[in-house]
Amino acid sequence: MLSAFQARPIIEFKQRDKSKIESILAYGDRVLVGLQTGSLRIYRVNETEEDHTSPTYSNGEPHEEQNAKHRAVDLLREEEKFSKRPIQQLAIIKEANILVSLSDNYVSIYDLQSFTLQERLERTKGATSFAVTSNIVNDPSTGIPSIVSRLAVAVKRRIMLWSWQDIELSPDVTEMTLVAAIKSLTWATGTKLIAGMDPGFVMVDIESHQVTDINRSSTTGEANGQIGARFGAVNSSGMSYVGMGGWIPKPMATKLSEDQLLLAKDVNTLFTNTHGEASTKRQVPWAFVPEAIGYSYPYLLALQQPSKGILEVRNPETLSLLQTISLPSATLLYVPAPNISLAHAAKGFLVASDRCIWRMQALGYDSQIEELVEKSRFDEAISLLDMLEDTLVEDKAGQKRDILIRQAQFHFDRRHYRKALELFRDAPAPPKRVISLYPRSIAGDLSKIEEKDDEESEAEREEKAADSSLIDCKTTDARSTPSRSMLGRFRAEKADSDTASIRSSLRKGDSDAVSIKGKVTETVPDKPLEGKDLMVAINELCSFLVQRRTQVNDFLNRDGSLKTPLVDSKGGQGGKSLPDFNFLLDHSSEETNIDWEQKLRDTACLVDTTLFRAYILAKPSLVGSLVRLDNFLDPPVVRDKLYEMGRYIELIDFLYQKKRHKEALELLAKFGKNVEEEHLSKEIPSALRGPRRTVAYLQQLPPEMIDTILQYAEWPLRTDSALGMEVFLAESENAEELPRHRVLDYLQHIQQPLAVQYLEHIISELNDLTPDIHQRLIELYLEQLKAAPGLPTHLEDPKQRSHVQEKLQTFLRSSTQYNKFRTFQQLPTDSEYYTPPAQQPLPNEANLHSDPTFHESRALVLRAMGQHQKALSIYVFDLASPEKAEAYCNDIYLSSLPTHKTPSSPATPSPNATDRGDPSIYHLLLSLYLTPPPPHKPSWPPALDLLSRHGARLPASQVLDLVPSTLPIRELERYFRGRLQAGKAEAAEVGVASGLWGVWKAREDRELRIGGDGEREKGGLSRRVVIREEDHCRVCHKRFGGSAIRVYPDGEVVHYGCFDRGKGGEGEREVRRGW
């Protein structure tokens, strides 16, 4: 039991004194005692040494040998003629300096200093009780605060109210009538009363005179079968004491906090707020009907019947019985009201029998909390801390955290792992402290568990633990049916609850203490944490560590730096504020100059590494996701463990995440080449065999690691070149940003076709326009075509050689970035593959006739150099292909047009020829046909075909100059017909264009003058707007007056100068043109 209060008798009547105590009142250092004889005794309470020390008490009573050296009280005076009848109730209104007394069923007012009668309130004849209150009220008109005191007297069914404004008594007396006789009055607020009657409780508003029944809540009413019934009403299901001598329990009420009250009648209770609304909190488990109830911060008090002589101290939140104090024959309980003194705030209250008064002294809150913790009443200690103000205890948050941790430790020792880890999360406990509770297989060197040396290795123990977890997962039927031992354990845990109720009856009614059901002690298992218990504990630890991992990531970046820098990253406890992540760290208060950032990184490493060990044992499927995500795992521990267990895929992922790329690539090379080693614990998975996994890994490396990429890409390229080239040809940002010259040199060193493939990729796919890259591709093409038999680059397959030649010609035709002169010089000039010197600036007639393999390639280079006549000479004389020559001319002619058009068909020549003085590309070809250089002879058939198809593109004067006079006119018939048709087509085109222009001009003029077709009203130049005197500009909000205006198409009018500042931005102003 808790020792929250200590009972010290301060007033004891001697045996010869036959007086009996009827009422008590305490204020300041005075205690007023109303006697049965009508006398009033005034005592002064002396401060003794017992008030400052904590003597030893047994069940709330001091030992007989501990006697005070000084008297606890002094009798100052006794007013023997204070009243003729017993003094039933006493109260004071300190602000008015008066004493209120209830005696002989009348309420009287006395002077507080002289105790002389000032007035007997005759209207209170038949009064049964009264209640006083004092509150600070602001004047509604002036706002000046004043103290308003009120006296409420219960006279049968009436409530009579007197009020004092500061020290002046108001002449108005308010009177209200209820449905039944009033048995008790309690102030809920300064303007609301709780009236207890036989039919139940009501809330009375003295300002609005509104009476509200206090009913049970729906949940409570349904449970008791009294839905909507007034609480405390006498019925068949409630108190039926009328038939037992006509006794009905007295209704009682007490205020617990600022907005909560407790109503009690018989053993039934109801919690309500100051508005009369009932809560769903369960009833107080009283075994007997209390004689009186009260509230001494922060405890609920209940005085049992005089025959019991017991004062119960309960927690008002949990309703648990915390202390029982034996007070023989006690009948009165007096707790000073908040508006009189602060004695109620756990500093003391009074309990009295008919001949003795005890003063209840409270112990320190810190000692009370520590006592509850020592007795394993953790929930009660936490509840007490929550109820106390922060100023009443030292480091409230720290104490609560420590209690939760100790409670979690308590449950962990008893194998209640889920409850323990939940409490560790709620505390929150530092991860280091929780991890240290586990064996070395989980906690490593932090483990506090001493393990015995045995012949089994750690790996064998882990395998047994994993096997036991699999067995547990399979035996679902056995788990679904609890055994007898499990049920017994459940009952023991239920009995061990902090909120266990007291027994329903007492074995000895005259005992000094209430017999409380003892707590079932549960022994701490002494067996080691292993097997099934270890698996359960690890599973709960995983959820705890995942939460802590998330919290750590809220403060740390991926690189281990703090997301929010600290003002002073090195500090201790000496008055310096702690960082927000202090709850994650485990450090002593004596430490100074703490590197918070490093401590947080160490904690992150500890959490992640422990979570990895837990996953290895209990949840192996989650290991991969942990090592792949951003983490702070300890590399040596994880690497060795994964390698030892044969988790090679997770090992590679972990090394990549930790940027240990060389180490990962070495392992991939070893696994990929299928190197057999004796120390490998498991067979290499198929996903790691071959170069594919190495290629995928290299693709993920950034371009800055080009040295590593080139170092480990060689063996995949030599094993499978197509797969290995994906490192450089993949459609990824890393592959596109690799330094291309280094990659090109590297690939050319391995295999020249690989370099060609890479060049083709970066030029065609990545659109690389670097001249060196384009030139290098041409040179590699030429090197393959010119390679002599026996060389590594020689192409023996004719199809392959033809394919390379076609690619070279296509590239020479499409690219414009290569060096034309250098390329032409590299082309062979005779049947032997001879490269002319680089100093030769331009090609001449001497080297145009060479190897036929490169005829068209040289023509394409000459075209790029602008040497069209020499290029056409190759097509006409060397290749003897009029079709290719004509296609060459078509390409040149179309590329010279301002806009690209589809080439016209041979039957319909394009009407764009003009009789210009300069020769066209077709004229050059025609001259080669008709006036060829020696020893070639004129070729009439291709020349006439050229004139028939493209005569319109040839100047007539130049064509007629080339045609010899001996040529018959009929041979030129198609030429002349083409010319005539082209002229007619051009004239027709001009006529159509002129007509369309006229239509467009007419439409524009119409829109300008009268508006578009969609406008119903007049538009264009005929558009009008009306501006009234009150209209104003929407931009500057000024009236228009005689200012110039602009009008938007939607009819909005603005000042001419405000047009540019109108609605919308530049784009909208372009669309919303005005006039």
C-alpha angles and dihedrals in degrees: 000000000000123000098216096144136026120209116224119179110227101169124037123167117226121242093253090054105089094186122121128209115243102167140003135202130184130191128157107332093331129101118191117200121196113205134206089246092060094254123133121215122198117205132184116217113224123211106240133181089261089067090062101035132059109232121194114271131190111211091335095313126107121236114261093239092060102082123166116249090214131044114262094219139015123215104233100180145332125222101207095179095045090117139351094225134043114294103241101182139007133195138156135219098207096187090058093038093232137131119219119208135183113208135144087008091296130108114226133186121221135182109261094219104040097023090223119150112260101174141349111215100226092186089067095069108145094023115165102183144346140200132206132200137177125202139169110246127183116227107248094220103039102020091227112146119235137171114254116193122191133195118202117191125191110218109177103291095349133088114207120195131202122180137195125205101209098310100338120099114226112233092218117093117196119212128191130179125215133194097259143015113295116237101176140013127203128175111233095179135346090281105027131074133196109218118195118207137163091261090051142269129318134187113231122199106204093196100051094024088229117155117203125188115231106226132184118263118258093255094049093042094051091050092053097037092245106112109178093000121142111255114252095021116148111240141135093280095043132044113341100177095129090089092052100071096309095281117150121185115253114249112238134187136181134182113241104181139345094294106014132082135179121222120196135184121166104328093324119104137184130193115214139165129239090273093059095253112144122227128219095241114132123252125272106262098233115169093202136024107273121234093214138355132206145158124240109179116292101359136074113230129204124181113206125216118296091252088061098039094197131138113206121207115199139176106248092211102048095021088222119154107245105169140007119200122195111228108166115230093349113170106160129067119186122182115178112243119245092247093057104047144330092251090109092063092092091288097108149302136192133254121185140187122193092279107019139053122203125200112214112217120196123222121227115287093232091056091047092052092046090050092053091050093049089053090049093247091137098153091053092049092051092046090051091050091051092053095049123086117249092244093058096063133042116249096349095186092047093049092049091050091049091050092051091050092049090048090051090050089050092055093041091056088053093050094253091136101163093050091044096051092045089056091046088055093048094047090046100233124195110258091232092062094050095044092052089066091069130079124265093266087070108021100034113198092353092069115118092195114105108221121204119235112249138162094259117093123228092253091055091051091050091050090051090050091050091048090051090052090053091050090050091052092052098047096071095141093057092048094050092062112059117219126231092258090052091051090049091051090049091052091049092051091048091051090048093062117129090232098053111151125237123254117282092234139024122236094211118033095193097047119127094237135033111254107239123195106259121238116258105242115222116205119230110246112243097198118108121263103260145116117019094356090054092052092050091047092048093051091053090045091055093059090047093051093046090056092047090047090056091049092050091051089055089066104031131065122219091264093054097257123128117263090216112034116228121240089226110015092183114059144123136204098287098116094303121127116252121232121258091252094056090112089067094056130078111212137137124249091240094065116108134186092027118186096221095185093054092045091052091050090051090050091049090051091048093049095048095043092049091047088052091053090048092050091049091057104033110016110025092166091067096054093087095054091048096052093044096053124074106283146157097228119158102252100210093049095047095041095051093044095050093046091048092052094044095244091145097156092053089045092057091047091050094050090050092050090050091048092241089140101155091052091049093047092050089055092046091051090050093047093041094052088047094236107185115223128178095221094060106115096203140019116277110257118243091242090067097047118098129015099292096092091046091052091050090050093050090050090061095054118101121245090252088072094061092132092058092044093052092044095056100031095073099079094050089049093051093043099045113359095186091054093040093054089063086080089069102025100047118123094244136113092243093056094045094052097050114121098265100202091054092048091047094052090046094051093044089054090055102038129343094219088058090057090049090050091050092049092049089051098050092044100044101029103029096032094229108185098186108135093216091055093050092046091049093054091052091050092051090050090051092046090056093047095045096043112123121228112281096034118115091241096050114123110218098173110084091209092053091047091050090049092053091047090052092050090050092052092046091051093047089051096048104035125079099174102079126094105263098195093046092048094049091050090052092056113096115260100199141014089287115069099251123158114212119228116278092237093073102105104193136015118254136193092270097069100036092089107068142111110350090221090075100036096106092038090057090047091054092049090049089051090053088050092051094247094133097158092055091045091051089048089061092051093045103039109018100035095025089211114140089177093060090043091053091046088051090054092048091053093049093046095049093045089056093056117099092237127027114252132178111262112260120243119261091251093054111045119198114263096225102101117121129185094251124164097234117079118249127224089261090053090056091052092046091051090053089053097046103030105027122173116257137307088026120090128219116277110214102178097058090041093054091046089052091050092049094051103034104019092119089061092054122082108247095223093053093046093051091048090057096045111088119232092241092066111106116244092231089067088063095049095105091048093055093044090053092051092051094047091048091053093049092048091051092050091048091050091052091051094050092048091050092052093049090049091054092051092050092048092051092051093049092050091051093051090048094051106035106007134246129315093256095059115097094190126055114287141172115040090344093059118118136189128194118224116195126200094254095049117110138187114270092216104049096016092227127131118260101229108160096333124129114263141201123209125211120218090254090059098257113144124210136166114278090242092048094056095096091047094052130114119319134007133283094295093053093046089057091055097040098059114175137204 
